[in-house]
Amino acid sequence: MRRTLITQFLALLMITALVLVVRAVADQSAAVALLETDPGLLNAASSLGLLLIGAWFAGQICSAISIPRITGYIVFGLIAGPDILNIVRKDQFVYLRTVNDLAIALIALTAGGEIRISFLKLQARAVAFVMFFQMTLVGVGVAIVMSFFPGSLGVLESDPSSARVAAAILLATVCTASSPAVLVAVISESRATGFMSQVAIAATVVKDLLLVIVFTVVIATTSSWLGVSGADAGHGAHGGGGGSLVWSLSKTLGGSLVAGVLFGIGLAWCTRRLRRHLPIVVVLSCFGMALVSQTLHFEALLVALIAGVLMENVWGEESEHLFKTIEELSLPVFCVFFAVAGTKIDLQALASLWDETVALVLIRAGFTWVGCWLGIRAAGARHERGARWMWTAFLPQAGVALVFVSIIERTFTEFEFAATLYSLVLGMIAIEELLGPVLLRFGLQRAGEIQGQGPAGTDRA
Amino acid sequence: MGLIAASGSARRFRRSRVLTALLSAGWPAVAVGVLIGPAGVGAVTPELISNLTPVVFAGLGWIGLMIGMQLHLSVLDSLPRVVWRLGVLDLVVSASVFGALTFLAFTVWPDSLPGGLRSGMSALIAASIISACGVGWSMETRSLRHSDSPESARLALFVRAAGGLAAAFALAWLGVASKIAVRLHSEAEIGGAGSGLLLIVVAMVASVAVGLLGGVALRRAGKSRADLLAVFLGVVALSAGLAADLRFSPLLASMIVGAVLVNLAGEPLRSFQRFIMEAEHVVAVVFSLIAGAMLTTRIELAAVILAIGLVAARLITKPVIFRIGAGAAGGSEGGDGGVDVSALPSNSPLFAAPIRQSPVALAIAVSAVIVTPEAAPLLTIVVIVGVLSEALPLVMTVRRGAELKTGEADAGEASSS
């Protein structure tokens, strides 16, 4: 095993070194400079290849030492990203977006496949209560605690008094987001199944959909308090009155719903007729969902999720092959998606506000634990195996939080707190991304939901 | 489009020879690509195409890798000498004729040819790309066969084998010729020597290194299809991407990686080859769609004349090259793998097979456009040549089919009387 580890580590080093050498030669070459093509565009292809194969090696190494593979992907992305080796530069991010959207669609399709209506009927109370208490406790708790420390939020004395409340509420809303992608990846990688996995996936996915609405309302309200004009009210919804907001939201959500149903029907047809080409069916469908969502301003997550739920619950028999194929395809997609997420971790932001960031992570973790505990008790599910470790599923954060904080920064540019919140949240995401999967896997292990491993102890909430 | 083309319903369409020829060359997909692209209704925007660049590079890498994976030493060893002879003859003649024609056109009509070509590329670079597109031919033979005779089958096999080898030659020629052309074009501007050669050497060494490291990864991946897929896609994107970093041909770089992998990786790769081959048709259709979307319809008359000239050159040179190479002219038979063409009717459509442009030409043109968007008219020229060069063999096929039917009817009448 040690030899295998050394071989993999050396291969990883050599691939990274190879890309660095090639880039150095290319940078020195006048012949290369002659072509006026955007270097970010041309280098994006080698970055994509490096992220894929490098993350795969890193995942293998992590797996050998009993750490979730996705931690390996994220760490490799961090190393290859702008803050350390700068192989994947910021000017390449835009060209990796389509691949990233494809990954989101595939992950959401997987998440949709995990949502079984029959299970939801049985555990609807648990899902609803866990989601409600976790969201409320984290939201209200973080907002109250942070409003006592306006300095940490970057609120100046010259700012209006409402700025302190607005900043605290905005930060709290971001804190309620968690990462369905990390959850699906860890559960899929460890082949976990059981009460904790299923309730957590359902609650996380539904919560993130609700958050889209909540966040839009919060940002519209706070920008109105602070008198921000032309506010970007998030996710394709733009400011300009309540009617416009509702219309924009309805268009996004309704359109996503219809598109999801259409894609689901299409997928069912393809699964029946094109069984031999299922891997291609999945890849092209996910591309289709990503591109359609991008063009029509739909939520790719919702479109793919609806398609997945339909496949699992309406065309159960056909979907068996489809989800098996998705499982096979998930690995390269996870490698790219989480490695790209790793490249976006902002170490400078973490370093500049490390004490506030650590405090925020601890506060969020504390309220998450309390929220889950209350939710489980309220649902009367405290005797379910895995209930005690449910909170670990809500810790990881990634894309959704990042999107939210980017919108906040764009919307409140004129306020100092926007930049501070941005750095604070980036730092929090950095910690949650690195530690979240490890804690989640530990939780699943303790809950006895990882296949091939028995329950570790008796769980009693 | 890709999925429908791969479906059982579409397979039924391919029972028709004409539709087989059209579908296998991917022209309907190119047409749809044009329709949905910026030149058509604009559903696919230039921005989206730009965002898809890494994926297009990975697609080019996939094509290069598939060609490279045919280059197993044992397969190359078993190829008859006549196939090699034909491949080399085609490379030399096609590269010279098509390259010279393009160079001439760009020199004679410097002002009539598209502005992008004048400002972005020299005549030499355009000539190197078009000459590489001219090498080889389409390997589809089903639509051209009217006889099940052993000689017909052998000739069809010959068309495919030599076409496959020619595709590899075309990529090798593209990689070297375009780099030399860029070098010659830029010599005066950047001064110094050896930079171009260094880039070629670095690109080739990097490709071999990616192949070797890919081999290590494939062995680690074992038999897990998910791991094999991750490694395969990573290798494909990395090899094409590193080539792009060095402004080298992503197709050639990936072909080298494919050749290294197939000769070194052994069992793990063989178990995965089936998956790659299964996806071949769909990848081809998707690629044709992208090519269509990248195509520009705004080309000047000079470019159309050049395209027609290239088709005429194919009509004249390819059958001659083929007859000489196949062994008819030398009368060689059997010993070096030649084909006894006298056993086939002289108007057999199979003799016209080499007139049809190789599908690799489309990938070559796309690889040029993706690096230099100003070269888009070259893609249009390649598509015009491709479509027109399909026509003659198709006409021959239809006429031969009609002749055979008349013959059968006459024979039927004679036997009944």
PDB file of N, CA and C in Angstrom, chain A residues 48-116:
ATOM      1  N   LEU A  48      -8.265  22.128 -17.364  1.00  0.00           N
ATOM      2  CA  LEU A  48      -9.347  21.156 -17.177  1.00  0.00           C
ATOM      3  C   LEU A  48      -8.781  19.734 -17.081  1.00  0.00           C
ATOM      4  N   GLY A  49      -7.865  19.422 -17.992  1.00  0.00           N
ATOM      5  CA  GLY A  49      -7.243  18.090 -17.973  1.00  0.00           C
ATOM      6  C   GLY A  49      -6.480  17.852 -16.696  1.00  0.00           C
ATOM      7  N   LEU A  50      -5.705  18.870 -16.281  1.00  0.00           N
ATOM      8  CA  LEU A  50      -4.911  18.722 -15.053  1.00  0.00           C
ATOM      9  C   LEU A  50      -5.825  18.538 -13.849  1.00  0.00           C
ATOM     10  N   LEU A  51      -6.889  19.358 -13.782  1.00  0.00           N
ATOM     11  CA  LEU A  51      -7.802  19.261 -12.634  1.00  0.00           C
ATOM     12  C   LEU A  51      -8.429  17.881 -12.581  1.00  0.00           C
ATOM     13  N   LEU A  52      -8.765  17.351 -13.755  1.00  0.00           N
ATOM     14  CA  LEU A  52      -9.423  16.043 -13.789  1.00  0.00           C
ATOM     15  C   LEU A  52      -8.487  14.929 -13.309  1.00  0.00           C
ATOM     16  N   ILE A  53      -7.352  14.848 -13.957  1.00  0.00           N
ATOM     17  CA  ILE A  53      -6.475  13.713 -13.642  1.00  0.00           C
ATOM     18  C   ILE A  53      -5.730  13.930 -12.321  1.00  0.00           C
ATOM     19  N   GLY A  54      -5.374  15.197 -12.047  1.00  0.00           N
ATOM     20  CA  GLY A  54      -4.700  15.492 -10.787  1.00  0.00           C
ATOM     21  C   GLY A  54      -5.619  15.239  -9.599  1.00  0.00           C
ATOM     22  N   ALA A  55      -6.871  15.694  -9.741  1.00  0.00           N
ATOM     23  CA  ALA A  55      -7.839  15.485  -8.660  1.00  0.00           C
ATOM     24  C   ALA A  55      -8.092  13.989  -8.473  1.00  0.00           C
ATOM     25  N   TRP A  56      -8.104  13.261  -9.589  1.00  0.00           N
ATOM     26  CA  TRP A  56      -8.332  11.817  -9.478  1.00  0.00           C
ATOM     27  C   TRP A  56      -7.216  11.160  -8.657  1.00  0.00           C
ATOM     28  N   PHE A  57      -5.962  11.536  -8.957  1.00  0.00           N
ATOM     29  CA  PHE A  57      -4.835  10.984  -8.192  1.00  0.00           C
ATOM     30  C   PHE A  57      -4.935  11.404  -6.720  1.00  0.00           C
ATOM     31  N   ALA A  58      -5.253  12.692  -6.499  1.00  0.00           N
ATOM     32  CA  ALA A  58      -5.357  13.192  -5.110  1.00  0.00           C
ATOM     33  C   ALA A  58      -6.464  12.441  -4.360  1.00  0.00           C
ATOM     34  N   GLY A  59      -7.571  12.185  -5.063  1.00  0.00           N
ATOM     35  CA  GLY A  59      -8.675  11.438  -4.454  1.00  0.00           C
ATOM     36  C   GLY A  59      -8.255  10.023  -4.083  1.00  0.00           C
ATOM     37  N   GLN A  60      -7.475   9.411  -4.961  1.00  0.00           N
ATOM     38  CA  GLN A  60      -6.984   8.054  -4.695  1.00  0.00           C
ATOM     39  C   GLN A  60      -6.099   8.043  -3.444  1.00  0.00           C
ATOM     40  N   ILE A  61      -5.255   9.057  -3.355  1.00  0.00           N
ATOM     41  CA  ILE A  61      -4.348   9.131  -2.197  1.00  0.00           C
ATOM     42  C   ILE A  61      -5.168   9.298  -0.910  1.00  0.00           C
ATOM     43  N   CYS A  62      -6.147  10.212  -0.961  1.00  0.00           N
ATOM     44  CA  CYS A  62      -6.991  10.436   0.229  1.00  0.00           C
ATOM     45  C   CYS A  62      -7.761   9.179   0.608  1.00  0.00           C
ATOM     46  N   SER A  63      -8.281   8.506  -0.414  1.00  0.00           N
ATOM     47  CA  SER A  63      -9.050   7.296  -0.154  1.00  0.00           C
ATOM     48  C   SER A  63      -8.191   6.239   0.548  1.00  0.00           C
ATOM     49  N   ALA A  64      -6.911   6.182   0.150  1.00  0.00           N
ATOM     50  CA  ALA A  64      -6.015   5.187   0.756  1.00  0.00           C
ATOM     51  C   ALA A  64      -5.752   5.488   2.225  1.00  0.00           C
ATOM     52  N   ILE A  65      -5.863   6.756   2.614  1.00  0.00           N
ATOM     53  CA  ILE A  65      -5.625   7.085   4.032  1.00  0.00           C
ATOM     54  C   ILE A  65      -6.945   7.428   4.747  1.00  0.00           C
ATOM     55  N   SER A  66      -8.051   6.870   4.185  1.00  0.00           N
ATOM     56  CA  SER A  66      -9.380   6.961   4.819  1.00  0.00           C
ATOM     57  C   SER A  66      -9.914   8.388   4.980  1.00  0.00           C
ATOM     58  N   ILE A  67      -9.604   9.233   4.025  1.00  0.00           N
ATOM     59  CA  ILE A  67     -10.177  10.594   3.989  1.00  0.00           C
ATOM     60  C   ILE A  67     -11.086  10.614   2.763  1.00  0.00           C
ATOM     61  N   PRO A  68     -12.230  11.338   2.804  1.00  0.00           N
ATOM     62  CA  PRO A  68     -13.089  11.354   1.609  1.00  0.00           C
ATOM     63  C   PRO A  68     -12.324  11.831   0.374  1.00  0.00           C
ATOM     64  N   ARG A  69     -12.633  11.185  -0.741  1.00  0.00           N
ATOM     65  CA  ARG A  69     -11.946  11.560  -1.973  1.00  0.00           C
ATOM     66  C   ARG A  69     -12.134  13.038  -2.306  1.00  0.00           C
ATOM     67  N   ILE A  70     -13.332  13.558  -2.007  1.00  0.00           N
ATOM     68  CA  ILE A  70     -13.587  14.936  -2.445  1.00  0.00           C
ATOM     69  C   ILE A  70     -12.695  15.946  -1.714  1.00  0.00           C
ATOM     70  N   THR A  71     -12.222  15.561  -0.534  1.00  0.00           N
ATOM     71  CA  THR A  71     -11.255  16.443   0.138  1.00  0.00           C
ATOM     72  C   THR A  71      -9.989  16.510  -0.709  1.00  0.00           C
ATOM     73  N   GLY A  72      -9.615  15.364  -1.268  1.00  0.00           N
ATOM     74  CA  GLY A  72      -8.447  15.330  -2.163  1.00  0.00           C
ATOM     75  C   GLY A  72      -8.663  16.208  -3.376  1.00  0.00           C
ATOM     76  N   TYR A  73      -9.862  16.128  -3.963  1.00  0.00           N
ATOM     77  CA  TYR A  73     -10.143  16.945  -5.156  1.00  0.00           C
ATOM     78  C   TYR A  73     -10.026  18.437  -4.807  1.00  0.00           C
ATOM     79  N   ILE A  74     -10.638  18.801  -3.658  1.00  0.00           N
ATOM     80  CA  ILE A  74     -10.655  20.218  -3.274  1.00  0.00           C
ATOM     81  C   ILE A  74      -9.235  20.710  -2.980  1.00  0.00           C
ATOM     82  N   VAL A  75      -8.490  19.884  -2.240  1.00  0.00           N
ATOM     83  CA  VAL A  75      -7.126  20.298  -1.878  1.00  0.00           C
ATOM     84  C   VAL A  75      -6.274  20.443  -3.140  1.00  0.00           C
ATOM     85  N   PHE A  76      -6.450  19.504  -4.084  1.00  0.00           N
ATOM     86  CA  PHE A  76      -5.664  19.617  -5.310  1.00  0.00           C
ATOM     87  C   PHE A  76      -6.032  20.896  -6.072  1.00  0.00           C
ATOM     88  N   GLY A  77      -7.331  21.184  -6.112  1.00  0.00           N
ATOM     89  CA  GLY A  77      -7.778  22.414  -6.768  1.00  0.00           C
ATOM     90  C   GLY A  77      -7.167  23.649  -6.110  1.00  0.00           C
ATOM     91  N   LEU A  78      -7.134  23.608  -4.768  1.00  0.00           N
ATOM     92  CA  LEU A  78      -6.564  24.726  -4.009  1.00  0.00           C
ATOM     93  C   LEU A  78      -5.088  24.919  -4.382  1.00  0.00           C
ATOM     94  N   ILE A  79      -4.366  23.784  -4.471  1.00  0.00           N
ATOM     95  CA  ILE A  79      -2.929  23.873  -4.787  1.00  0.00           C
ATOM     96  C   ILE A  79      -2.713  24.379  -6.224  1.00  0.00           C
ATOM     97  N   ALA A  80      -3.560  23.885  -7.143  1.00  0.00           N
ATOM     98  CA  ALA A  80      -3.389  24.296  -8.547  1.00  0.00           C
ATOM     99  C   ALA A  80      -3.938  25.702  -8.799  1.00  0.00           C
ATOM    100  N   GLY A  81      -4.722  26.222  -7.867  1.00  0.00           N
ATOM    101  CA  GLY A  81      -5.429  27.497  -8.069  1.00  0.00           C
ATOM    102  C   GLY A  81      -4.565  28.746  -7.958  1.00  0.00           C
ATOM    103  N   PRO A  82      -5.201  29.912  -8.074  1.00  0.00           N
ATOM    104  CA  PRO A  82      -4.475  31.183  -8.147  1.00  0.00           C
ATOM    105  C   PRO A  82      -3.620  31.498  -6.913  1.00  0.00           C
ATOM    106  N   ASP A  83      -4.011  30.983  -5.745  1.00  0.00           N
ATOM    107  CA  ASP A  83      -3.288  31.372  -4.535  1.00  0.00           C
ATOM    108  C   ASP A  83      -1.984  30.621  -4.323  1.00  0.00           C
ATOM    109  N   ILE A  84      -1.824  29.452  -4.951  1.00  0.00           N
ATOM    110  CA  ILE A  84      -0.574  28.700  -4.715  1.00  0.00           C
ATOM    111  C   ILE A  84       0.226  28.556  -6.028  1.00  0.00           C
ATOM    112  N   LEU A  85      -0.112  27.570  -6.870  1.00  0.00           N
ATOM    113  CA  LEU A  85       0.710  27.380  -8.080  1.00  0.00           C
ATOM    114  C   LEU A  85       0.274  28.270  -9.247  1.00  0.00           C
ATOM    115  N   ASN A  86      -0.918  28.756  -9.192  1.00  0.00           N
ATOM    116  CA  ASN A  86      -1.462  29.637 -10.235  1.00  0.00           C
ATOM    117  C   ASN A  86      -1.492  28.961 -11.616  1.00  0.00           C
ATOM    118  N   ILE A  87      -1.676  27.649 -11.640  1.00  0.00           N
ATOM    119  CA  ILE A  87      -1.830  26.963 -12.943  1.00  0.00           C
ATOM    120  C   ILE A  87      -3.229  27.274 -13.474  1.00  0.00           C
ATOM    121  N   VAL A  88      -4.212  27.168 -12.595  1.00  0.00           N
ATOM    122  CA  VAL A  88      -5.575  27.547 -12.981  1.00  0.00           C
ATOM    123  C   VAL A  88      -5.749  29.003 -12.546  1.00  0.00           C
ATOM    124  N   ARG A  89      -5.694  29.886 -13.524  1.00  0.00           N
ATOM    125  CA  ARG A  89      -5.745  31.315 -13.204  1.00  0.00           C
ATOM    126  C   ARG A  89      -7.190  31.809 -13.209  1.00  0.00           C
ATOM    127  N   LYS A  90      -7.361  33.016 -12.661  1.00  0.00           N
ATOM    128  CA  LYS A  90      -8.722  33.565 -12.574  1.00  0.00           C
ATOM    129  C   LYS A  90      -9.322  33.820 -13.952  1.00  0.00           C
ATOM    130  N   ASP A  91      -8.450  34.143 -14.944  1.00  0.00           N
ATOM    131  CA  ASP A  91      -8.995  34.430 -16.278  1.00  0.00           C
ATOM    132  C   ASP A  91      -9.501  33.161 -16.983  1.00  0.00           C
ATOM    133  N   GLN A  92      -9.259  32.003 -16.373  1.00  0.00           N
ATOM    134  CA  GLN A  92      -9.756  30.759 -16.983  1.00  0.00           C
ATOM    135  C   GLN A  92     -11.115  30.335 -16.415  1.00  0.00           C
ATOM    136  N   PHE A  93     -11.480  30.942 -15.282  1.00  0.00           N
ATOM    137  CA  PHE A  93     -12.722  30.514 -14.612  1.00  0.00           C
ATOM    138  C   PHE A  93     -13.923  30.561 -15.552  1.00  0.00           C
ATOM    139  N   VAL A  94     -13.990  31.631 -16.347  1.00  0.00           N
ATOM    140  CA  VAL A  94     -15.161  31.804 -17.216  1.00  0.00           C
ATOM    141  C   VAL A  94     -15.288  30.643 -18.218  1.00  0.00           C
ATOM    142  N   TYR A  95     -14.139  30.096 -18.636  1.00  0.00           N
ATOM    143  CA  TYR A  95     -14.178  29.012 -19.620  1.00  0.00           C
ATOM    144  C   TYR A  95     -14.448  27.648 -18.964  1.00  0.00           C
ATOM    145  N   LEU A  96     -14.330  27.609 -17.649  1.00  0.00           N
ATOM    146  CA  LEU A  96     -14.630  26.350 -16.952  1.00  0.00           C
ATOM    147  C   LEU A  96     -16.083  26.342 -16.477  1.00  0.00           C
ATOM    148  N   ARG A  97     -16.797  27.444 -16.755  1.00  0.00           N
ATOM    149  CA  ARG A  97     -18.156  27.586 -16.234  1.00  0.00           C
ATOM    150  C   ARG A  97     -19.109  26.541 -16.818  1.00  0.00           C
ATOM    151  N   THR A  98     -19.015  26.324 -18.125  1.00  0.00           N
ATOM    152  CA  THR A  98     -19.943  25.381 -18.748  1.00  0.00           C
ATOM    153  C   THR A  98     -19.741  23.980 -18.180  1.00  0.00           C
ATOM    154  N   VAL A  99     -18.464  23.614 -17.992  1.00  0.00           N
ATOM    155  CA  VAL A  99     -18.169  22.294 -17.414  1.00  0.00           C
ATOM    156  C   VAL A  99     -18.732  22.224 -15.999  1.00  0.00           C
ATOM    157  N   ASN A 100     -18.607  23.333 -15.283  1.00  0.00           N
ATOM    158  CA  ASN A 100     -19.116  23.398 -13.920  1.00  0.00           C
ATOM    159  C   ASN A 100     -20.643  23.251 -13.903  1.00  0.00           C
ATOM    160  N   ASP A 101     -21.306  23.916 -14.860  1.00  0.00           N
ATOM    161  CA  ASP A 101     -22.768  23.824 -14.943  1.00  0.00           C
ATOM    162  C   ASP A 101     -23.201  22.398 -15.262  1.00  0.00           C
ATOM    163  N   LEU A 102     -22.423  21.752 -16.123  1.00  0.00           N
ATOM    164  CA  LEU A 102     -22.705  20.350 -16.452  1.00  0.00           C
ATOM    165  C   LEU A 102     -22.637  19.501 -15.187  1.00  0.00           C
ATOM    166  N   ALA A 103     -21.620  19.779 -14.370  1.00  0.00           N
ATOM    167  CA  ALA A 103     -21.451  19.027 -13.126  1.00  0.00           C
ATOM    168  C   ALA A 103     -22.629  19.264 -12.192  1.00  0.00           C
ATOM    169  N   ILE A 104     -23.071  20.513 -12.109  1.00  0.00           N
ATOM    170  CA  ILE A 104     -24.208  20.825 -11.226  1.00  0.00           C
ATOM    171  C   ILE A 104     -25.438  20.038 -11.675  1.00  0.00           C
ATOM    172  N   ALA A 105     -25.646  19.990 -13.000  1.00  0.00           N
ATOM    173  CA  ALA A 105     -26.810  19.260 -13.516  1.00  0.00           C
ATOM    174  C   ALA A 105     -26.723  17.775 -13.155  1.00  0.00           C
ATOM    175  N   LEU A 106     -25.536  17.212 -13.301  1.00  0.00           N
ATOM    176  CA  LEU A 106     -25.386  15.779 -13.003  1.00  0.00           C
ATOM    177  C   LEU A 106     -25.572  15.501 -11.512  1.00  0.00           C
ATOM    178  N   ILE A 107     -25.026  16.393 -10.692  1.00  0.00           N
ATOM    179  CA  ILE A 107     -25.160  16.215  -9.238  1.00  0.00           C
ATOM    180  C   ILE A 107     -26.633  16.334  -8.830  1.00  0.00           C
ATOM    181  N   ALA A 108     -27.328  17.308  -9.432  1.00  0.00           N
ATOM    182  CA  ALA A 108     -28.751  17.489  -9.095  1.00  0.00           C
ATOM    183  C   ALA A 108     -29.576  16.298  -9.582  1.00  0.00           C
ATOM    184  N   LEU A 109     -29.194  15.750 -10.725  1.00  0.00           N
ATOM    185  CA  LEU A 109     -29.893  14.566 -11.236  1.00  0.00           C
ATOM    186  C   LEU A 109     -29.730  13.402 -10.242  1.00  0.00           C
ATOM    187  N   THR A 110     -28.513  13.272  -9.731  1.00  0.00           N
ATOM    188  CA  THR A 110     -28.246  12.228  -8.725  1.00  0.00           C
ATOM    189  C   THR A 110     -29.076  12.493  -7.475  1.00  0.00           C
ATOM    190  N   ALA A 111     -29.090  13.760  -7.037  1.00  0.00           N
ATOM    191  CA  ALA A 111     -29.849  14.103  -5.828  1.00  0.00           C
ATOM    192  C   ALA A 111     -31.334  13.807  -6.040  1.00  0.00           C
ATOM    193  N   GLY A 112     -31.846  14.139  -7.239  1.00  0.00           N
ATOM    194  CA  GLY A 112     -33.249  13.851  -7.549  1.00  0.00           C
ATOM    195  C   GLY A 112     -33.538  12.365  -7.468  1.00  0.00           C
ATOM    196  N   GLY A 113     -32.586  11.580  -7.929  1.00  0.00           N
ATOM    197  CA  GLY A 113     -32.751  10.120  -7.884  1.00  0.00           C
ATOM    198  C   GLY A 113     -32.760   9.568  -6.475  1.00  0.00           C
ATOM    199  N   GLU A 114     -32.182  10.350  -5.557  1.00  0.00           N
ATOM    200  CA  GLU A 114     -32.148   9.901  -4.150  1.00  0.00           C
ATOM    201  C   GLU A 114     -33.458  10.223  -3.428  1.00  0.00           C
ATOM    202  N   ILE A 115     -34.279  11.097  -4.037  1.00  0.00           N
ATOM    203  CA  ILE A 115     -35.517  11.488  -3.360  1.00  0.00           C
ATOM    204  C   ILE A 115     -36.638  10.542  -3.778  1.00  0.00           C
ATOM    205  N   ARG A 116     -37.004   9.674  -2.870  1.00  0.00           N
ATOM    206  CA  ARG A 116     -38.087   8.724  -3.162  1.00  0.00           C
ATOM    207  C   ARG A 116     -39.354   9.214  -2.469  1.00  0.00           C
TER     208      ARG A 116
END
